[in-house]
Coordinates of C-alpha atoms and ligand atoms in Angstrom, one line a residue:
M300 CA 15.1 -11.3 10.8
K301 CA 13.2 -12.0 8.3
T302 CA 11.1 -9.0 7.0
A303 CA 7.6 -11.0 7.7
E304 CA 8.9 -11.5 11.4
V305 CA 9.8 -7.7 11.4
R306 CA 6.5 -7.0 10.6
E307 CA 4.1 -8.9 12.7
K308 CA 6.3 -7.4 15.9
Y309 CA 5.7 -4.6 14.8
L310 CA 1.7 -4.5 14.8
K311 CA 1.9 -6.9 18.1
F312 CA 4.0 -4.9 20.4
F313 CA 1.9 -1.9 19.0
E314 CA -1.5 -3.8 19.6
E315 CA -0.8 -5.3 23.6
R316 CA -0.1 -1.3 23.8
G317 CA -3.9 0.0 22.9
H318 CA -3.4 0.0 18.6
K319 CA -6.1 -1.1 16.7
I320 CA -4.5 -2.8 13.4
M321 CA -5.2 -1.5 10.5
A322 CA -4.7 -2.3 6.7
S323 CA -2.6 -0.6 3.9
A324 CA -4.4 1.3 2.3
S325 CA -3.9 1.6 -1.4
L326 CA -0.7 2.8 -3.5
V327 CA -3.2 5.0 -5.5
P328 CA -4.9 8.0 -2.8
Q329 CA -7.9 7.6 -2.5
N330 CA -8.4 10.7 -1.0
D331 CA -6.1 13.4 -1.6
P332 CA -6.1 15.1 -5.6
T333 CA -2.7 16.6 -4.4
T334 CA -0.3 13.7 -5.5
L335 CA 0.1 10.0 -7.5
F336 CA 1.6 7.9 -5.1
T337 CA 0.8 7.0 -1.8
G338 CA 4.5 7.8 -0.2
S339 CA 4.1 7.5 4.1
G340 CA 2.6 5.5 6.5
M341 CA 1.2 9.4 7.2
Q342 CA -0.4 10.2 3.7
P343 CA -3.4 8.3 4.5
M344 CA -3.9 9.5 8.2
I345 CA -3.1 13.6 6.7
P346 CA -7.3 14.4 7.8
Y347 CA -7.5 12.5 11.3
L348 CA -4.1 14.2 12.5
L349 CA -5.8 17.3 10.9
G350 CA -8.8 16.2 13.9
E351 CA -11.0 14.3 11.8
K352 CA -12.1 10.8 14.4
H353 CA -10.5 7.4 13.1
P354 CA -13.3 5.2 13.3
L355 CA -10.5 2.8 14.8
G356 CA -10.0 5.1 17.5
T357 CA -6.8 7.1 19.0
R358 CA -4.0 4.8 18.7
I359 CA -3.2 3.1 15.6
T360 CA -0.9 0.5 14.0
D361 CA 0.3 -0.3 10.2
S362 CA 2.5 -1.5 7.6
Q363 CA 1.0 0.8 4.1
K364 CA 2.6 -0.3 0.7
S365 CA 4.6 3.4 0.2
F366 CA 5.8 4.4 -3.9
R367 CA 8.5 6.7 -4.1
S368 CA 8.8 7.5 -7.5
G369 CA 11.5 10.8 -6.5
D370 CA 13.9 8.4 -5.8
I371 CA 13.9 6.5 -8.4
D372 CA 16.6 8.3 -8.8
D373 CA 18.9 6.6 -6.2
I374 CA 17.8 3.5 -6.8
G375 CA 21.2 1.4 -6.9
D376 CA 22.2 2.7 -3.7
N377 CA 22.2 0.3 -0.3
R378 CA 19.3 1.5 1.4
H379 CA 16.1 3.4 -1.3
T380 CA 14.1 1.2 -3.2
T381 CA 10.6 3.1 -4.9
F382 CA 8.4 0.8 -2.9
F383 CA 9.1 -0.2 0.3
E384 CA 7.0 -0.5 3.2
M385 CA 6.8 2.0 6.1
L386 CA 6.3 0.9 10.1
G387 CA 3.6 3.3 11.4
N388 CA 2.1 3.2 14.2
W389 CA -0.1 7.2 15.5
S390 CA -1.1 8.4 18.8
L391 CA -4.5 10.7 17.4
G392 CA -4.3 12.9 20.7
D393 CA -3.6 9.8 22.6
Y394 CA -0.1 9.3 23.7
F395 CA 2.9 11.6 23.5
K396 CA 6.5 12.0 23.3
K397 CA 6.8 10.2 27.1
E398 CA 5.5 7.4 25.5
Q399 CA 6.7 6.7 22.2
V400 CA 9.8 7.9 22.5
P401 CA 10.7 5.0 25.0
W402 CA 8.4 2.3 23.3
M403 CA 10.7 2.8 19.4
F404 CA 13.8 1.9 21.7
E405 CA 12.3 -0.9 23.3
F406 CA 11.2 -2.1 20.1
L407 CA 14.1 -1.8 17.9
T408 CA 16.5 -3.1 21.5
K409 CA 14.5 -5.4 22.7
E410 CA 11.7 -6.8 19.7
I411 CA 14.1 -6.4 16.6
G412 CA 17.9 -7.0 19.3
I413 CA 19.4 -3.7 17.8
D414 CA 22.0 -3.5 19.3
P415 CA 21.7 0.2 21.2
N416 CA 25.4 1.2 20.9
K417 CA 24.9 1.0 16.7
L418 CA 22.2 3.2 17.4
Y419 CA 22.0 7.0 17.1
V420 CA 19.1 9.6 16.9
S421 CA 18.4 13.3 16.0
V422 CA 16.3 15.7 18.0
L423 CA 15.3 20.4 16.8
I424 CA 17.4 22.4 17.1
G425 CA 14.9 24.9 17.9
D426 CA 13.5 27.9 16.2
E427 CA 14.5 31.4 17.3
K428 CA 12.8 33.2 14.7
N429 CA 9.5 31.3 15.5
N430 CA 9.7 31.6 19.4
I431 CA 9.8 27.2 19.2
P432 CA 12.0 26.0 21.8
K433 CA 15.1 24.1 21.4
D434 CA 12.9 20.3 22.2
T435 CA 15.3 18.8 25.1
E436 CA 13.0 17.0 26.2
T437 CA 13.1 14.3 24.3
A438 CA 16.7 14.1 24.2
E439 CA 15.9 14.4 27.9
I440 CA 14.6 10.8 27.8
W441 CA 16.5 9.9 24.9
K442 CA 19.4 9.9 27.5
G443 CA 18.1 8.0 30.1
L444 CA 17.8 5.1 27.4
F445 CA 20.3 4.8 26.9
A446 CA 22.0 5.1 30.5
D447 CA 19.9 2.2 31.1
K448 CA 21.9 1.2 28.8
G449 CA 25.0 1.8 30.5
I450 CA 25.6 4.1 28.2
E451 CA 26.1 8.1 28.2
A452 CA 24.2 9.9 25.0
K453 CA 26.3 12.9 25.0
E454 CA 24.9 15.9 23.0
V455 CA 25.8 17.3 20.5
E456 CA 24.7 20.9 19.1
I457 CA 25.0 20.5 14.5
G458 CA 22.7 22.5 13.0
S459 CA 22.0 22.9 9.1
E460 CA 23.1 19.4 7.0
K461 CA 26.0 21.6 5.5
N462 CA 27.6 22.2 9.5
G463 CA 27.2 18.7 10.4
Y464 CA 30.1 17.6 7.5
D465 CA 32.3 20.5 9.2
V466 CA 31.1 19.6 12.7
G467 CA 31.0 15.8 12.4
M468 CA 30.1 13.7 15.2
Q469 CA 32.4 14.6 18.1
G470 CA 31.7 11.5 20.9
G471 CA 28.1 12.3 20.5
R472 CA 24.8 9.6 20.6
I473 CA 21.9 12.7 20.5
F474 CA 22.5 15.4 17.4
Y475 CA 20.8 18.6 17.3
Y476 CA 19.8 19.9 13.8
D477 CA 17.6 22.6 12.5
V478 CA 14.4 22.8 11.5
G479 CA 15.7 21.7 8.2
K480 CA 16.2 18.7 8.8
N481 CA 14.3 17.6 12.2
W482 CA 10.0 19.4 11.5
W483 CA 7.5 18.2 10.1
S484 CA 4.7 20.1 8.2
R485 CA 3.0 19.2 5.3
V486 CA 4.5 22.3 3.5
G487 CA 8.3 21.9 5.1
V488 CA 9.8 25.0 7.6
P489 CA 7.8 26.6 10.0
D490 CA 8.3 30.0 7.7
K491 CA 6.8 28.7 5.1
M492 CA 3.4 27.5 6.8
P493 CA 0.0 29.1 6.2
A494 CA -1.9 30.3 8.9
G495 CA -3.7 27.7 10.7
E496 CA -1.4 24.6 9.3
P497 CA 0.4 22.4 12.2
G498 CA 3.7 21.1 11.9
G499 CA 5.6 19.7 14.9
P500 CA 9.5 19.0 15.6
D501 CA 11.1 15.2 15.3
T502 CA 13.6 13.1 16.6
E503 CA 15.1 10.1 13.7
M504 CA 16.9 7.6 15.0
F505 CA 19.7 5.8 13.0
Y506 CA 21.6 2.8 12.6
E507 CA 25.2 3.3 11.9
F508 CA 27.3 0.4 10.1
S509 CA 30.9 0.6 11.6
D510 CA 32.2 -1.4 8.8
I511 CA 31.3 1.5 6.0
P512 CA 34.4 4.1 6.4
H513 CA 32.8 7.6 6.0
D514 CA 32.9 9.0 2.1
P515 CA 34.9 12.0 1.7
K516 CA 33.3 13.2 -1.3
Y517 CA 30.2 14.4 0.7
G518 CA 31.8 16.2 3.2
E519 CA 34.9 16.1 5.4
N520 CA 33.0 14.9 8.3
C521 CA 30.5 12.4 9.1
H522 CA 27.3 12.7 10.9
P523 CA 24.2 10.4 11.6
N524 CA 22.5 12.6 8.1
C525 CA 25.4 12.9 6.4
D526 CA 25.6 9.9 2.9
C527 CA 28.0 8.5 2.4
G528 CA 26.0 5.2 4.2
R529 CA 27.4 5.1 7.3
F530 CA 24.7 6.0 8.6
M531 CA 20.6 4.8 7.7
E532 CA 18.0 6.1 9.0
I533 CA 15.7 4.2 10.2
G534 CA 12.7 5.8 11.4
N535 CA 11.1 8.5 12.2
N536 CA 8.7 10.0 15.3
V537 CA 6.5 12.9 14.5
F538 CA 5.6 15.0 17.8
M539 CA 2.9 17.5 16.4
E540 CA 2.4 20.0 18.7
Y541 CA 2.3 22.9 17.4
K542 CA 0.2 25.6 15.1
K543 CA 0.9 28.3 13.6
N544 CA -1.4 31.1 14.0
D545 CA -3.2 34.0 12.1
D546 CA -0.3 37.0 13.2
G547 CA 2.0 34.3 11.5
T548 CA 3.4 32.7 15.6
F549 CA 3.0 29.3 17.0
S550 CA 1.7 28.5 19.8
K551 CA 0.3 25.2 21.1
L552 CA -2.2 22.4 19.3
P553 CA -5.4 21.4 22.1
Q554 CA -4.9 17.9 21.5
S555 CA -1.2 16.8 20.5
N556 CA -0.8 13.2 18.1
V557 CA 2.7 11.0 17.0
D558 CA 3.2 9.6 13.6
F559 CA 5.8 7.8 13.6
G560 CA 7.3 5.7 9.8
G561 CA 9.8 3.4 10.0
G562 CA 11.3 1.6 6.5
L563 CA 10.3 -2.4 7.6
E564 CA 13.7 -3.3 4.9
R565 CA 15.3 -0.8 6.5
I566 CA 14.4 -2.3 10.0
T567 CA 15.3 -6.2 8.9
A568 CA 18.6 -4.4 7.0
A569 CA 19.4 -2.9 10.5
S570 CA 18.6 -6.6 12.3
L571 CA 20.8 -8.8 10.7
N572 CA 23.5 -5.6 10.8
T573 CA 24.2 -5.6 6.5
A574 CA 23.7 -2.5 5.1
D575 CA 21.7 -3.3 2.2
V576 CA 18.6 -3.5 1.3
F577 CA 19.0 -5.7 -1.1
Q578 CA 20.8 -8.8 1.5
I579 CA 16.7 -9.5 3.1
D580 CA 15.4 -11.4 2.5
I581 CA 12.4 -10.6 0.5
F582 CA 15.2 -9.8 -2.3
R583 CA 17.0 -13.5 -2.1
G584 CA 14.0 -15.4 -4.7
I585 CA 14.9 -12.6 -7.3
I586 CA 18.5 -12.2 -6.8
E587 CA 19.0 -16.1 -7.6
T588 CA 16.8 -16.4 -10.1
L589 CA 18.2 -13.5 -12.1
E590 CA 22.0 -15.6 -11.0
G591 CA 20.7 -18.2 -12.0
L592 CA 20.0 -17.1 -15.1
S593 CA 22.6 -14.4 -15.8
G594 CA 25.5 -16.6 -15.0
K595 CA 26.9 -13.4 -12.6
S596 CA 26.8 -12.5 -9.7
Y597 CA 25.5 -10.5 -7.4
S598 CA 28.8 -9.5 -5.6
D599 CA 30.4 -9.1 -8.6
T600 CA 29.7 -5.2 -8.0
N601 CA 30.2 -4.3 -11.7
Y602 CA 26.7 -5.4 -11.7
T603 CA 25.0 -4.8 -7.5
A604 CA 23.3 -2.1 -9.4
A605 CA 22.0 -4.0 -12.1
F606 CA 20.9 -6.8 -9.7
R607 CA 18.7 -3.8 -7.7
I608 CA 17.1 -1.8 -9.9
I609 CA 15.4 -5.1 -11.6
A610 CA 14.4 -6.2 -8.2
D611 CA 13.7 -2.8 -7.0
H612 CA 11.2 -1.9 -10.1
T613 CA 9.8 -5.4 -10.9
R614 CA 9.0 -5.7 -7.3
S615 CA 7.5 -2.0 -7.3
A616 CA 5.3 -2.4 -10.6
I617 CA 3.8 -5.4 -9.3
F618 CA 2.7 -4.0 -6.2
L619 CA 1.2 -0.6 -8.8
I620 CA -0.1 -3.0 -11.1
G621 CA -1.6 -5.1 -8.0
D622 CA -3.5 -1.8 -7.0
G623 CA -4.7 -1.9 -10.4
V624 CA -2.7 0.3 -12.5
Y625 CA -1.1 -0.6 -16.0
P626 CA 1.0 0.4 -18.0
S627 CA 0.2 2.9 -19.7
N628 CA 1.1 6.6 -21.7
A629 CA -0.6 8.4 -18.8
D630 CA -0.7 9.9 -14.8
Q631 CA 0.7 6.9 -12.6
G632 CA 0.4 4.1 -14.8
Y633 CA 3.4 6.4 -17.1
F634 CA 5.7 5.6 -14.0
V635 CA 5.1 1.3 -14.5
R636 CA 6.1 1.1 -18.1
R637 CA 9.2 3.5 -17.4
L638 CA 9.8 0.5 -14.0
L639 CA 9.5 -1.9 -16.1
R640 CA 11.3 -0.6 -19.2
R641 CA 14.0 0.4 -17.3
A642 CA 14.1 -3.2 -15.7
I643 CA 13.8 -4.9 -19.3
R644 CA 17.4 -2.9 -20.1
Y645 CA 19.0 -4.1 -17.2
W646 CA 17.7 -7.4 -17.7
D647 CA 19.3 -6.7 -21.0
K648 CA 21.9 -5.7 -20.1
L649 CA 23.0 -8.4 -17.5
G650 CA 23.2 -11.2 -21.1
I651 CA 19.9 -11.9 -19.9
K652 CA 20.2 -13.9 -23.6
K653 CA 15.3 -14.1 -23.5
E654 CA 13.3 -12.4 -22.3
G655 CA 11.1 -13.0 -19.7
I656 CA 10.7 -10.2 -16.5
A657 CA 7.3 -12.8 -15.8
E658 CA 9.6 -14.8 -14.5
L659 CA 10.9 -12.9 -11.6
V660 CA 7.3 -12.2 -10.3
D661 CA 6.6 -15.5 -8.0
P662 CA 10.2 -14.8 -6.9
I663 CA 9.0 -11.9 -5.4
L664 CA 5.4 -12.4 -4.5
D665 CA 6.8 -16.0 -2.8
Y666 CA 7.2 -14.1 -0.1
Y667 CA 4.0 -12.1 0.3
E668 CA 1.8 -14.0 0.2
D669 CA 0.7 -13.6 4.1
A670 CA 0.6 -10.2 4.3
Y671 CA -0.4 -9.1 1.3
V672 CA -3.0 -12.3 0.4
D673 CA -4.8 -9.4 -2.9
T674 CA -2.0 -9.1 -4.5
Y675 CA -0.9 -12.0 -4.1
N676 CA -4.3 -13.4 -5.5
K677 CA -3.5 -11.8 -9.0
K678 CA -0.3 -13.4 -9.8
E679 CA -1.7 -14.5 -12.9
E680 CA -2.7 -10.7 -13.8
I681 CA 0.1 -9.2 -12.5
K682 CA 2.1 -12.0 -15.0
S683 CA 0.7 -11.2 -18.3
E684 CA 0.4 -7.4 -17.8
I685 CA 4.1 -7.2 -17.7
K686 CA 4.6 -10.3 -20.2
K687 CA 2.3 -8.6 -22.5
E688 CA 4.5 -4.6 -21.4
E689 CA 8.1 -6.7 -22.8
Q690 CA 6.7 -7.4 -25.3
K691 CA 5.4 -4.5 -27.1
F692 CA 8.1 -2.9 -25.7
R693 CA 10.6 -5.1 -26.8
E694 CA 8.4 -4.6 -30.6
T695 CA 9.3 -1.7 -30.6
L696 CA 13.0 -1.3 -28.9
E697 CA 15.1 -1.9 -31.8
R698 CA 13.0 0.3 -33.7
G699 CA 13.5 2.8 -32.1
M700 CA 17.5 2.5 -31.2
K701 CA 17.6 2.7 -35.0
E702 CA 15.3 5.9 -34.4
F703 CA 17.4 7.0 -31.4
E704 CA 21.0 6.3 -33.0
K705 CA 19.7 8.4 -36.0
G706 CA 19.5 11.2 -34.4
I707 CA 18.1 11.8 -31.0
D708 CA 14.5 12.6 -30.9
S709 CA 13.0 12.1 -27.5
F710 CA 9.6 13.9 -28.3
T711 CA 8.8 10.9 -31.4
L712 CA 11.1 8.1 -29.7
F713 CA 8.2 8.3 -26.3
T714 CA 5.3 9.2 -28.9
T715 CA 6.7 6.4 -31.0
Y716 CA 8.0 4.0 -29.6
G717 CA 7.2 4.2 -26.4
F718 CA 10.6 4.9 -25.2
P719 CA 9.8 7.4 -21.7
V720 CA 12.1 10.3 -22.3
E721 CA 14.3 9.0 -18.9
L722 CA 15.0 6.4 -21.1
T723 CA 16.1 8.3 -24.2
E724 CA 18.3 10.5 -21.5
E725 CA 20.0 7.4 -20.6
L726 CA 20.4 5.9 -23.3
A727 CA 21.8 9.6 -25.1
K728 CA 24.6 9.5 -21.3
E729 CA 25.3 6.7 -22.6
K730 CA 27.0 8.0 -25.9
G731 CA 27.7 11.2 -24.0
V732 CA 25.1 12.9 -25.3
I733 CA 23.1 15.0 -22.9
I734 CA 19.2 16.3 -24.1
G735 CA 17.5 19.2 -23.4
R736 CA 14.4 18.6 -21.5
S737 CA 12.6 22.2 -22.5
E738 CA 11.6 21.1 -26.4
F739 CA 10.2 17.6 -24.7
D740 CA 7.9 19.7 -21.9
L741 CA 6.7 22.0 -24.8
K742 CA 5.6 19.6 -27.7
M743 CA 4.8 17.4 -24.7
K744 CA 2.3 20.0 -23.7
G745 CA 0.8 20.5 -26.9
H746 CA 0.7 16.6 -27.4
Q747 CA -1.7 16.9 -23.8
N748 CA -3.6 19.7 -25.0
L749 CA -4.4 18.3 -28.1
S750 CA -5.6 14.4 -26.7
R751 CA -7.3 16.0 -23.6
S752 CA -10.2 18.4 -23.0
G753 CA -8.4 20.5 -20.8
S754 CA -10.4 19.5 -17.1
E755 CA -9.7 16.2 -17.5
Q756 CA -7.2 15.7 -15.2
K757 CA -6.6 12.1 -12.2
F758 CA -8.1 13.5 -8.8
K759 CA -9.8 12.2 -6.3
G760 CA -10.8 9.0 -6.0
G761 CA -11.3 9.3 -10.1
L762 CA -13.5 13.2 -9.3
A763 CA -11.5 15.8 -11.1
D764 CA -13.6 17.8 -8.6
H765 CA -16.0 18.6 -5.8
S766 CA -18.2 21.2 -8.0
Q767 CA -22.0 19.8 -8.8
E768 CA -22.1 19.0 -12.0
T769 CA -18.6 16.5 -11.0
V770 CA -21.0 15.5 -7.9
R771 CA -23.8 14.7 -10.0
L772 CA -21.8 12.5 -12.8
H773 CA -20.7 10.6 -9.9
T774 CA -23.4 9.3 -8.6
A775 CA -24.3 8.9 -12.5
H776 CA -21.1 6.8 -12.2
H777 CA -22.9 4.4 -9.3
L778 CA -26.1 3.7 -10.8
L779 CA -24.2 3.0 -13.8
L780 CA -22.1 0.6 -13.3
A781 CA -25.1 -0.5 -11.6
A782 CA -27.1 -0.9 -14.6
L783 CA -23.6 -2.9 -17.2
Q784 CA -23.9 -5.5 -14.4
N785 CA -28.1 -5.3 -14.8
V786 CA -27.5 -5.4 -18.6
L787 CA -24.2 -7.8 -19.2
G788 CA -24.1 -10.2 -16.2
S789 CA -22.2 -9.6 -12.8
N790 CA -19.1 -10.6 -14.1
V791 CA -18.4 -6.7 -14.9
K792 CA -16.3 -5.4 -12.8
Q793 CA -15.0 -1.9 -12.7
R794 CA -12.1 -1.7 -13.4
G795 CA -11.3 2.6 -13.6
S796 CA -12.8 5.5 -13.1
N797 CA -12.7 9.1 -14.1
I798 CA -15.3 11.8 -13.8
T799 CA -15.2 15.5 -14.9
S800 CA -17.6 17.9 -14.5
E801 CA -18.1 17.3 -18.0
R802 CA -18.5 14.0 -18.9
L803 CA -17.9 10.1 -16.9
R804 CA -15.7 7.6 -17.4
I805 CA -16.4 4.6 -16.2
D806 CA -13.5 1.0 -17.1
F807 CA -15.4 -2.4 -16.6
S808 CA -14.8 -5.8 -17.6
F809 CA -16.1 -6.9 -20.3
E810 CA -16.0 -9.2 -23.1
R811 CA -17.1 -7.8 -26.5
K812 CA -18.4 -4.7 -27.8
M813 CA -22.0 -3.5 -26.3
T814 CA -24.8 -3.9 -28.4
D815 CA -26.6 -1.1 -29.9
E816 CA -29.5 -2.8 -28.2
D817 CA -27.1 -3.2 -24.9
K818 CA -26.4 0.7 -24.8
K819 CA -30.3 0.9 -25.2
K820 CA -30.9 -0.8 -22.1
V821 CA -27.8 0.7 -19.5
E822 CA -29.4 4.5 -20.9
D823 CA -33.1 3.5 -19.8
L824 CA -32.4 1.8 -16.9
V825 CA -30.6 4.3 -15.4
N826 CA -32.6 6.2 -16.1
I827 CA -35.8 4.7 -14.6
W828 CA -33.9 5.1 -11.7
I829 CA -33.2 8.8 -11.8
S830 CA -37.1 9.3 -12.5
E831 CA -37.7 7.5 -9.4
K832 CA -36.2 9.2 -7.0
I833 CA -33.9 7.0 -5.2
P834 CA -32.3 8.6 -2.0
M835 CA -28.6 8.1 -1.7
I836 CA -27.1 6.9 1.6
R837 CA -23.3 6.8 3.3
R838 CA -23.5 4.3 6.2
D839 CA -19.5 3.1 8.1
M840 CA -19.4 -0.1 9.1
P841 CA -16.5 -2.8 10.2
K842 CA -15.5 -4.2 6.0
A843 CA -16.3 -7.4 6.9
E844 CA -19.7 -6.8 6.7
A845 CA -19.9 -4.6 3.3
E846 CA -18.6 -6.6 1.6
A847 CA -21.2 -9.7 3.5
L848 CA -23.4 -7.1 1.3
G849 CA -21.8 -7.7 -1.7
A850 CA -21.0 -3.6 -1.5
E851 CA -18.8 -3.3 -5.3
H852 CA -15.1 -2.3 -4.2
E853 CA -13.5 0.5 -6.3
F854 CA -10.7 -1.6 -8.2
G855 CA -7.7 -1.8 -7.2
A856 CA -8.1 -0.3 -3.4
T857 CA -7.5 -1.3 -0.5
Y858 CA -9.4 -1.0 2.5
G859 CA -9.5 -0.7 6.4
D860 CA -11.1 -2.6 8.6
V861 CA -14.1 -0.3 8.8
V862 CA -15.3 1.2 5.4
S863 CA -17.3 3.4 4.0
V864 CA -20.6 2.3 1.7
Y865 CA -23.2 4.5 -0.4
F866 CA -26.6 3.2 -1.3
A867 CA -29.0 3.6 -3.5
E868 CA -31.7 2.4 -1.5
R869 CA -35.7 2.9 -2.2
S870 CA -38.2 3.4 0.5
D871 CA -39.5 -0.1 1.0
G872 CA -35.8 -0.8 1.7
T873 CA -34.5 -2.3 -1.5
R874 CA -31.1 -1.4 -3.4
V875 CA -29.9 -0.4 -6.3
S876 CA -26.2 0.5 -6.1
K877 CA -24.3 -0.6 -3.0
E878 CA -20.7 0.8 -3.5
F879 CA -17.8 0.9 -1.4
C880 CA -17.3 4.7 -1.4
G881 CA -16.2 7.2 0.3
G882 CA -18.2 10.3 -1.7
P883 CA -19.3 13.1 -2.3
H884 CA -23.0 12.2 -4.2
V885 CA -26.3 14.1 -4.7
Q886 CA -28.7 13.4 -1.4
N887 CA -31.1 12.2 -4.2
T888 CA -31.3 10.5 -8.2
S889 CA -33.1 12.9 -8.4
E890 CA -31.1 14.9 -8.7
L891 CA -29.9 13.9 -12.1
S892 CA -32.0 14.6 -15.3
H893 CA -31.3 12.8 -18.0
F894 CA -28.2 10.1 -18.5
K895 CA -27.5 9.0 -22.3
I896 CA -23.9 7.2 -23.0
L897 CA -21.6 9.2 -25.4
K898 CA -18.9 6.0 -26.9
E899 CA -18.7 3.4 -26.0
E900 CA -14.7 1.8 -26.8
A901 CA -11.8 -0.6 -25.9
V902 CA -8.9 -0.2 -23.8
A903 CA -7.8 -2.9 -23.4
S904 CA -8.4 -7.3 -23.9
G905 CA -11.6 -7.8 -22.0
I906 CA -11.3 -3.9 -20.8
R907 CA -14.4 -1.6 -22.5
R908 CA -14.5 1.9 -21.3
V909 CA -17.5 3.6 -21.2
K910 CA -18.5 8.0 -21.8
A911 CA -21.4 9.5 -20.0
V912 CA -23.1 13.1 -19.3
L913 CA -25.7 13.9 -17.8
E914 CA -28.5 16.2 -20.0
Ligands
ATP149 P1 15.9 8.9 3.6 O1 16.5 10.9 3.9 O2 17.0 8.3 3.9 O3 16.3 9.4 2.4 P2 13.4 9.8 4.2 O4 13.9 10.9 5.1 O5 12.9 10.3 3.0 O6 14.3 9.1 4.1 P3 11.2 10.1 5.7 O7 10.9 10.6 4.6 O8 11.4 10.8 7.4 O9 12.9 9.0 5.1 O10 10.7 8.5 5.9 C1 10.3 7.6 7.3 C2 11.2 5.9 7.3 O11 10.8 5.5 5.2 C3 12.9 6.4 7.2 O12 12.9 6.5 7.7 C4 12.8 5.6 6.1 O13 13.3 4.1 7.1 C5 12.2 4.1 5.0 N1 12.3 5.2 4.1 C6 11.9 6.6 3.3 N2 12.4 6.3 2.1 C7 13.3 5.1 1.6 C8 12.7 4.1 0.0 N3 13.2 5.4 -0.5 N4 14.1 2.7 0.9 C9 13.3 2.2 1.6 N5 12.7 2.6 3.1 C10 12.8 4.3 2.9
MG150 MG1 14.4 10.4 1.1

């Protein structure tokens, strides 16, 4: 089956069961200060799982772009990619186990055509200490479903993952694991949860590749959670049904939720009965292109990992750039730099004797024209960013390598030659040298303290916090964008933003330096709007309606079907500003005092940056 077919079938399957299809959120979380990237379908859904009402109702389904920087060291194996799509469906206090489990079984066996003999599942063994019962309810449902297919599903108690290596499969089909494996909460196992926190058992599904023998390097016996590659986790159903009380005990939540997450690429691989996710259609173009350029074969095990790393890292960089993350030395941008530079090194290792990693953009995006049209349409921009990054890296690569040969100073290599520290570590390892991280980290800290104003951290939708000062500057930011468009022309589009309690910063597209007169005009306009005492109004509306109104998109953000829009709107209905935005904002522009531009500078070709304050 093709990846696009699996995605489509899944969304349709749940749509037919009363679910509303939601667009994928951005890879850069819009309302979550705790992480740099969206790493699962659940992440953008958390407020709703905690009880906030979702504008689309109680049954929702999607395919969410996910990026897990933490999986980067696994790339090269048969089933991990840093970027992947997570198929998701949610019940927000609607249906529960007895609907979800049969639906998943039906989807996998009937829609995708997976042989039920190759499916294995895990459930929660319980947690005596916290009085959380064994999830026999879920096991019974699985048992019945397997029985319908003529399969006797034997239950086996495993407990800890470690114990699994001792006791092995024992002819089981349904495996009971402890809270370390089959419990979900935002902070992990029940003992770790603070009072008020919701959580619950989960049930995972594994596909067995029976032609892959168990690798005893991982442990004596194989079991579904073994990492040898014989079993691949294809999906996880979380049943959020408990809450931790103030006295440390657990009780049932008044509303229980279902949260399913399943890897699109892995389910597609399972549909083809291939243990290698890189064998599915979406990687075919890039692998063939690389084979053509290098004269090497993907199936030559000396090179398989290099092919996978290049394919994975390039795909991730494409989607991250598509969501507005440019290669840089800080924050999210650092990962894009690291991915691209690592891909380029492996490109060289394949012996490709020319520049041109951007040539891999088309062979990947060709598979995403329908599903991610926004990213697809940014193709040329993505190519040019990747080209620029390759040029930059190659310019310093030779000199940096000389520096590296002289002696390994990972800090100088990073600051002067743009070598991500992990790259230096890899180079050193190839020479049999292990370099310590502590000195680098220490110097890095000093470096950051110098170049940052301390409070300038990346947070919530570009806001460092929700203090009164930050909120006032956020509203000023909206007025500033409108004023820039007024003075410099409607070509001005926001390309990035960052707001702390001390100042605001906006990056926007514009070709030349602003003159003093431009700056004065912009300042005056913002100050006029402040003195006009204009109300800030939030309205939730269908995305299409907001777009028809010409509301400004936040750069790189992708939105669901219902969006919230902030208007600076006079009482006669005329509007100064309208932006897709989740807030928060002041109620009235009169709360802003005097606006002043501190600095205007270039950040990249065609992108300017303004820093401003309220006095
Ligand atoms: P694994 O143990 O294989 O790394 P996980 O426990 O990290 O998986 P979850 O956090 O439960 O996975 O994510 C839900 C689903 O997303 C998984 O069942 C799997 O299908 C998919 N998935 C997770 N990580 C990756 C990855 N790096 N590449 C591809 N698919 C993934
Ligand atoms: Mg994982």
